[in-house]
Coordinates of C-alpha atoms in Angstrom, one line a residue:
X9 CA 17.8 -20.1 -10.2
X10 CA 19.4 -19.8 -6.7
X11 CA 17.7 -17.8 -4.0
X12 CA 18.2 -17.3 -0.3
X13 CA 15.7 -17.0 2.5
X14 CA 16.5 -14.8 5.5
X15 CA 16.1 -16.3 8.9
X16 CA 13.1 -15.3 11.0
X17 CA 14.3 -12.2 13.0
X18 CA 12.4 -13.4 16.0
X19 CA 9.3 -11.3 15.5
X20 CA 6.6 -11.3 16.6
X21 CA 4.6 -12.8 19.4
X22 CA 0.9 -11.7 19.2
X23 CA 0.7 -8.2 20.5
X24 CA 0.4 -8.2 24.3
X25 CA -0.1 -5.3 26.7
X26 CA 2.0 -3.3 26.9
X27 CA 3.1 -3.3 23.2
X28 CA 6.8 -3.3 22.5
X29 CA 8.5 -0.8 20.2
X30 CA 12.2 -1.6 20.4
X31 CA 13.1 -1.3 24.1
X32 CA 10.1 0.8 24.9
X33 CA 6.7 -0.3 26.2
X34 CA 3.7 1.5 24.7
X35 CA 0.1 1.1 25.7
X36 CA -2.8 2.0 23.4
X37 CA -3.6 5.0 25.6
X38 CA 0.0 6.3 25.4
X39 CA -0.1 5.8 21.7
X40 CA -3.2 8.0 21.4
X41 CA -1.5 10.7 23.5
X42 CA 1.7 10.6 21.4
X43 CA 0.1 10.7 18.0
X44 CA -3.7 10.5 18.2
X45 CA -5.8 9.3 15.3
X46 CA -7.4 12.6 14.2
X47 CA -6.3 16.2 13.9
X48 CA -5.6 18.9 11.4
X49 CA -2.4 19.1 9.3
X50 CA -2.1 22.9 9.4
X51 CA -3.1 24.8 6.3
X52 CA -1.9 22.2 3.8
X53 CA -4.7 21.3 1.4
X54 CA -5.9 17.7 1.3
X55 CA -4.1 15.6 -1.4
X56 CA -7.3 13.8 -2.3
X57 CA -9.0 17.1 -2.9
X58 CA -6.6 17.8 -5.8
X59 CA -8.3 15.1 -7.9
X60 CA -11.8 14.7 -9.4
X61 CA -12.6 11.2 -8.2
X62 CA -16.1 11.3 -9.7
X63 CA -17.3 8.6 -12.1
X64 CA -16.1 10.5 -15.1
X65 CA -13.2 12.3 -13.5
X66 CA -10.4 10.1 -14.8
X67 CA -9.1 8.5 -18.0
X68 CA -9.3 4.7 -18.1
X69 CA -7.2 2.2 -20.0
X70 CA -7.6 -1.6 -20.3
X71 CA -4.7 -3.8 -19.4
X72 CA -3.5 -6.9 -21.3
X73 CA -4.8 -10.3 -20.3
X74 CA -1.7 -11.1 -18.3
X75 CA -2.8 -8.4 -15.8
X76 CA -6.4 -9.5 -15.5
X77 CA -5.7 -9.8 -11.8
X78 CA -3.5 -6.8 -11.5
X79 CA -2.3 -6.0 -8.0
X80 CA 0.1 -3.3 -6.9
X81 CA 1.6 -0.3 -8.6
X82 CA 5.0 1.5 -8.1
X83 CA 6.8 4.3 -9.9
X84 CA 10.6 4.2 -10.2
X85 CA 12.7 7.3 -9.6
X86 CA 13.1 7.7 -13.4
X87 CA 9.3 7.8 -13.8
X88 CA 8.7 4.3 -15.1
X89 CA 5.6 2.4 -13.9
X90 CA 5.9 -1.2 -12.5
X91 CA 3.1 -3.6 -11.6
X92 CA 2.5 -7.3 -10.9
X93 CA -0.3 -9.8 -10.6
X94 CA -1.1 -11.7 -7.5
X95 CA -0.2 -15.3 -8.2
X96 CA 3.5 -15.2 -9.4
X97 CA 6.4 -12.9 -8.8
X98 CA 6.4 -11.5 -12.3
X99 CA 7.0 -7.8 -12.6
X100 CA 5.7 -5.8 -15.5
X101 CA 6.8 -2.4 -16.8
X102 CA 3.7 -0.6 -18.2
X103 CA 3.0 2.3 -20.4
X104 CA 0.8 4.4 -18.1
X105 CA -1.1 5.9 -21.0
X106 CA -1.8 2.9 -23.2
X107 CA -1.6 0.3 -20.5
X108 CA 0.6 -1.9 -22.7
X109 CA 3.4 -4.1 -21.3
X110 CA 6.8 -2.7 -22.2
X111 CA 8.7 -5.6 -20.6
X112 CA 8.3 -8.4 -18.0
X113 CA 10.8 -10.2 -15.8
X114 CA 10.5 -12.6 -12.9
X115 CA 11.9 -13.3 -9.5
X116 CA 12.9 -17.0 -9.9
X117 CA 12.3 -19.2 -12.9
X118 CA 8.8 -18.4 -14.3
X119 CA 8.1 -16.4 -11.2
X120 CA 7.9 -17.7 -7.7
X121 CA 4.3 -18.7 -6.7
X122 CA 2.7 -16.8 -3.9
X123 CA -0.1 -14.5 -2.8
X124 CA 1.6 -11.2 -3.8
X125 CA -0.4 -8.2 -2.6
X126 CA 1.9 -5.1 -3.2
X127 CA 5.0 -3.7 -4.8
X128 CA 7.5 -1.0 -3.7
X129 CA 10.8 0.2 -5.4
X130 CA 13.7 1.5 -3.3
X131 CA 16.6 2.4 -5.6
X132 CA 17.7 -0.9 -7.2
X133 CA 15.7 -2.9 -4.8
X134 CA 12.2 -4.2 -5.7
X135 CA 9.9 -5.6 -3.0
X136 CA 6.8 -7.7 -3.4
X137 CA 4.7 -8.3 -0.2
X138 CA 2.6 -11.3 0.5
X139 CA -0.7 -11.6 2.5
X140 CA 1.3 -13.0 5.4
X141 CA 3.5 -9.9 5.6
X142 CA 6.6 -11.5 4.1
X143 CA 8.7 -9.5 1.7
X144 CA 10.3 -10.9 -1.5
X145 CA 13.3 -8.8 -2.6
X146 CA 14.7 -8.8 -6.1
X147 CA 16.2 -6.4 -8.7
X148 CA 15.1 -5.2 -12.1
X149 CA 16.0 -7.5 -15.0
X150 CA 16.0 -7.5 -18.7
X151 CA 12.8 -8.6 -20.6
X152 CA 12.2 -12.3 -20.1
X153 CA 14.9 -12.7 -17.4
X154 CA 14.7 -14.6 -14.2
X155 CA 16.2 -12.8 -11.3
X156 CA 17.6 -14.0 -8.0
X157 CA 15.6 -13.1 -4.9
X158 CA 15.5 -13.1 -1.1
X159 CA 12.5 -13.6 1.1
X160 CA 12.4 -11.6 4.4
X161 CA 10.1 -13.2 6.9
X162 CA 8.6 -10.5 9.2
X163 CA 6.6 -12.7 11.6
X164 CA 3.7 -10.3 11.3
X165 CA 1.3 -13.0 10.0
X166 CA 0.2 -13.6 13.6
X167 CA -1.2 -10.1 13.8
X168 CA -2.8 -9.4 10.4
X169 CA -3.6 -10.4 6.9
X170 CA -1.9 -7.8 4.7
X171 CA -2.6 -6.2 1.4
X172 CA -0.6 -3.4 -0.2
X173 CA 3.0 -2.1 0.2
X174 CA 4.6 1.3 0.0
X175 CA 8.1 2.9 0.5
X176 CA 8.3 5.8 2.9
X177 CA 11.5 7.8 2.1
X178 CA 11.2 9.9 5.3
X179 CA 11.6 6.9 7.6
X180 CA 13.5 4.7 5.1
X181 CA 10.9 2.0 5.7
X182 CA 8.2 -0.1 4.1
X183 CA 4.6 0.2 5.0
X184 CA 2.3 -2.8 5.4
X185 CA -1.4 -2.2 5.8
X186 CA -3.6 -4.7 7.6
X187 CA -6.5 -5.9 5.6
X188 CA -7.8 -8.0 8.4
X189 CA -6.5 -7.9 12.0
X190 CA -6.0 -11.1 14.0
X191 CA -5.7 -9.9 17.6
X192 CA -8.1 -8.4 20.0
X193 CA -5.8 -5.4 20.6
X194 CA -5.9 -4.4 16.9
X195 CA -9.6 -5.2 16.3
X196 CA -11.8 -2.5 14.8
X197 CA -8.9 -0.3 13.8
X198 CA -7.2 0.8 10.6
X199 CA -3.6 -0.5 11.1
X200 CA -0.4 0.0 9.2
X201 CA 2.9 -1.6 10.3
X202 CA 6.4 -0.5 9.5
X203 CA 9.4 -2.6 8.4
X204 CA 12.8 -0.9 8.7
X205 CA 14.9 -1.2 5.6
X206 CA 18.2 -1.1 7.5
X207 CA 17.4 -4.3 9.4
X208 CA 14.3 -5.7 7.5
X209 CA 12.7 -6.1 10.9
X210 CA 9.3 -4.6 11.8
X211 CA 8.4 -2.2 14.6
X212 CA 6.0 -4.0 16.9
X213 CA 3.8 -1.0 17.3
X214 CA 1.8 0.1 14.2
X215 CA 2.5 3.6 12.7
X216 CA -1.3 3.9 11.9
X217 CA -3.8 2.9 14.6
X218 CA -7.2 4.6 13.8
X219 CA -10.5 3.4 15.1
X220 CA -12.9 2.6 12.3
X221 CA -15.6 4.8 13.9
X222 CA -13.4 7.9 13.1
X223 CA -14.2 7.3 9.4
X224 CA -17.8 8.3 9.9
X225 CA -16.7 11.9 10.2
X226 CA -15.9 11.8 6.5
X227 CA -19.2 10.1 5.5
X228 CA -17.5 6.7 5.1
X229 CA -18.4 3.3 6.5
X230 CA -17.1 2.4 10.0
X231 CA -14.9 -0.3 8.3
X232 CA -11.9 0.0 6.0
X233 CA -10.0 -3.0 4.7
X234 CA -7.0 -1.6 2.7
X235 CA -6.1 -3.1 -0.6
X236 CA -3.4 -0.6 -1.5
X237 CA -1.2 2.1 0.0
X238 CA 1.1 4.9 -1.4
X239 CA 3.1 7.7 0.1
X240 CA 2.4 11.0 -1.6
X241 CA 5.8 12.2 -2.9
X242 CA 5.3 15.9 -2.1
X243 CA 3.6 15.8 1.3
X244 CA 4.6 12.4 2.7
X245 CA 0.9 11.7 3.4
X246 CA -0.4 8.2 3.3
X247 CA -3.1 7.4 0.8
X248 CA -4.9 4.1 1.3
X249 CA -7.7 2.6 -0.9
X250 CA -10.1 -0.2 -0.1
X251 CA -11.6 -2.3 -2.8
X252 CA -14.3 -3.7 -0.6
X253 CA -15.4 -0.3 0.9
X254 CA -14.9 1.5 -2.4
X255 CA -13.1 4.4 -0.7
X256 CA -9.8 6.2 -0.2
X257 CA -8.5 7.7 3.0
X258 CA -5.7 10.2 3.6
X259 CA -3.5 10.3 6.7
X260 CA -0.7 12.4 7.9
X261 CA 2.9 10.9 8.0
X262 CA 2.3 10.3 11.7
X263 CA -0.9 8.4 11.1
X264 CA -3.6 11.0 11.8
X265 CA -6.7 10.6 9.8
X266 CA -7.2 13.7 7.5
X267 CA -9.9 12.9 5.1
X268 CA -11.7 10.3 3.0
X269 CA -13.4 10.0 -0.4
X270 CA -15.7 7.5 -2.0
X271 CA -14.8 5.7 -5.2
X272 CA -17.4 4.7 -7.8
X273 CA -18.1 1.0 -8.3
X274 CA -18.6 1.4 -12.1
X275 CA -15.1 3.0 -12.5
X276 CA -13.4 1.0 -9.7
X277 CA -14.9 -2.5 -9.3
X278 CA -11.9 -3.8 -7.3
X279 CA -9.0 -1.3 -6.7
X280 CA -5.8 -3.1 -5.9
X281 CA -3.0 -0.6 -6.7
X282 CA -2.2 3.1 -6.3
X283 CA 0.7 5.3 -7.2
X284 CA 1.6 8.8 -8.3
X285 CA 3.4 9.7 -11.6
X286 CA 6.2 12.3 -11.6
X287 CA 3.8 15.0 -12.9
X288 CA 1.5 14.4 -9.9
X289 CA -1.0 12.2 -11.7
X290 CA -2.8 9.7 -9.5
X291 CA -3.0 6.2 -11.0
X292 CA -5.3 3.4 -9.7
X293 CA -5.3 -0.2 -10.9
X294 CA -8.4 -2.4 -10.8
X295 CA -8.8 -6.1 -11.2
X296 CA -11.0 -7.1 -14.1
X297 CA -13.4 -9.4 -12.2
X298 CA -13.6 -11.7 -15.1
X299 CA -12.7 -9.0 -17.7
X300 CA -9.5 -7.1 -18.4
X301 CA -7.8 -5.2 -15.6
X302 CA -7.8 -1.4 -15.8
X303 CA -5.6 1.6 -15.2
X304 CA -7.3 4.9 -14.3
X305 CA -5.4 8.2 -14.4
X306 CA -6.5 11.3 -12.5
X307 CA -4.8 14.6 -13.4
X308 CA -4.3 17.2 -10.7
X309 CA -7.1 19.7 -10.9
X310 CA -6.2 23.0 -12.6
X311 CA -6.4 26.0 -10.3
X312 CA -7.4 29.5 -11.4
X313 CA -4.6 32.0 -11.6
X314 CA -4.4 34.5 -8.9
X315 CA -6.8 37.4 -9.6
X316 CA -8.8 35.5 -12.1
X317 CA -12.6 35.1 -11.5

């Protein structure tokens, strides 16, 4: 199966002071003044507050053996649920209720080998991200088919080890969270980089740059290594989960920290994927850790009608 590999767009040298964003130089102090890392979001209720994330708050389903090491989740515009595992570029369509595989297709014959950490769907385009920040692009295929693909090299591996991927319709870009930072300038911060879909090149300044210590305000550890990210379809807020910290955080579209919630180890031993179904249901995917992987569905909390007790 033929495939093409894009040339390296020339990004990026390790972040230096001042940081570069296009033609503009941006220092960390200026970045704080422009967007900050905390602040309210008006009267809009928190997205995470809409779900009962307690140990018994969701409905859990086991996944087939092929997804023992399930990774990312993504929902197509028509409501179908896609997932993948982390060793080959094989994409699975799942029944979100039963967890059964409806079909599977691959990028390349038998699925290209790689360390695939996230999935995002943009129209007909399907992207898988790697831990180095590179993006494999393909399209949906019939069951059992091997699809052509392109690899976009972002050059961001010098800055971070990445895990998770999401599409942000507001900016027409892909979001790549840093699981581990590799430069002094990014150290001790929650960091998310942006890759523009029009050029497939990254901004050199992260969209999210939140000091870990800010998490303590929400009774979370002062460390957060993301394993998955999703953009909430109604509010545009960013929801990130961390398998290691067993927590979820919520940020504004501009990257302000708005809240955080703990996840329960018994229910979520290793959360690697997050998405929202068309009816608002929150779906999390967990690796099996030697057992079968799991899907957990959280329905939006019902709210009393106006005037009711």
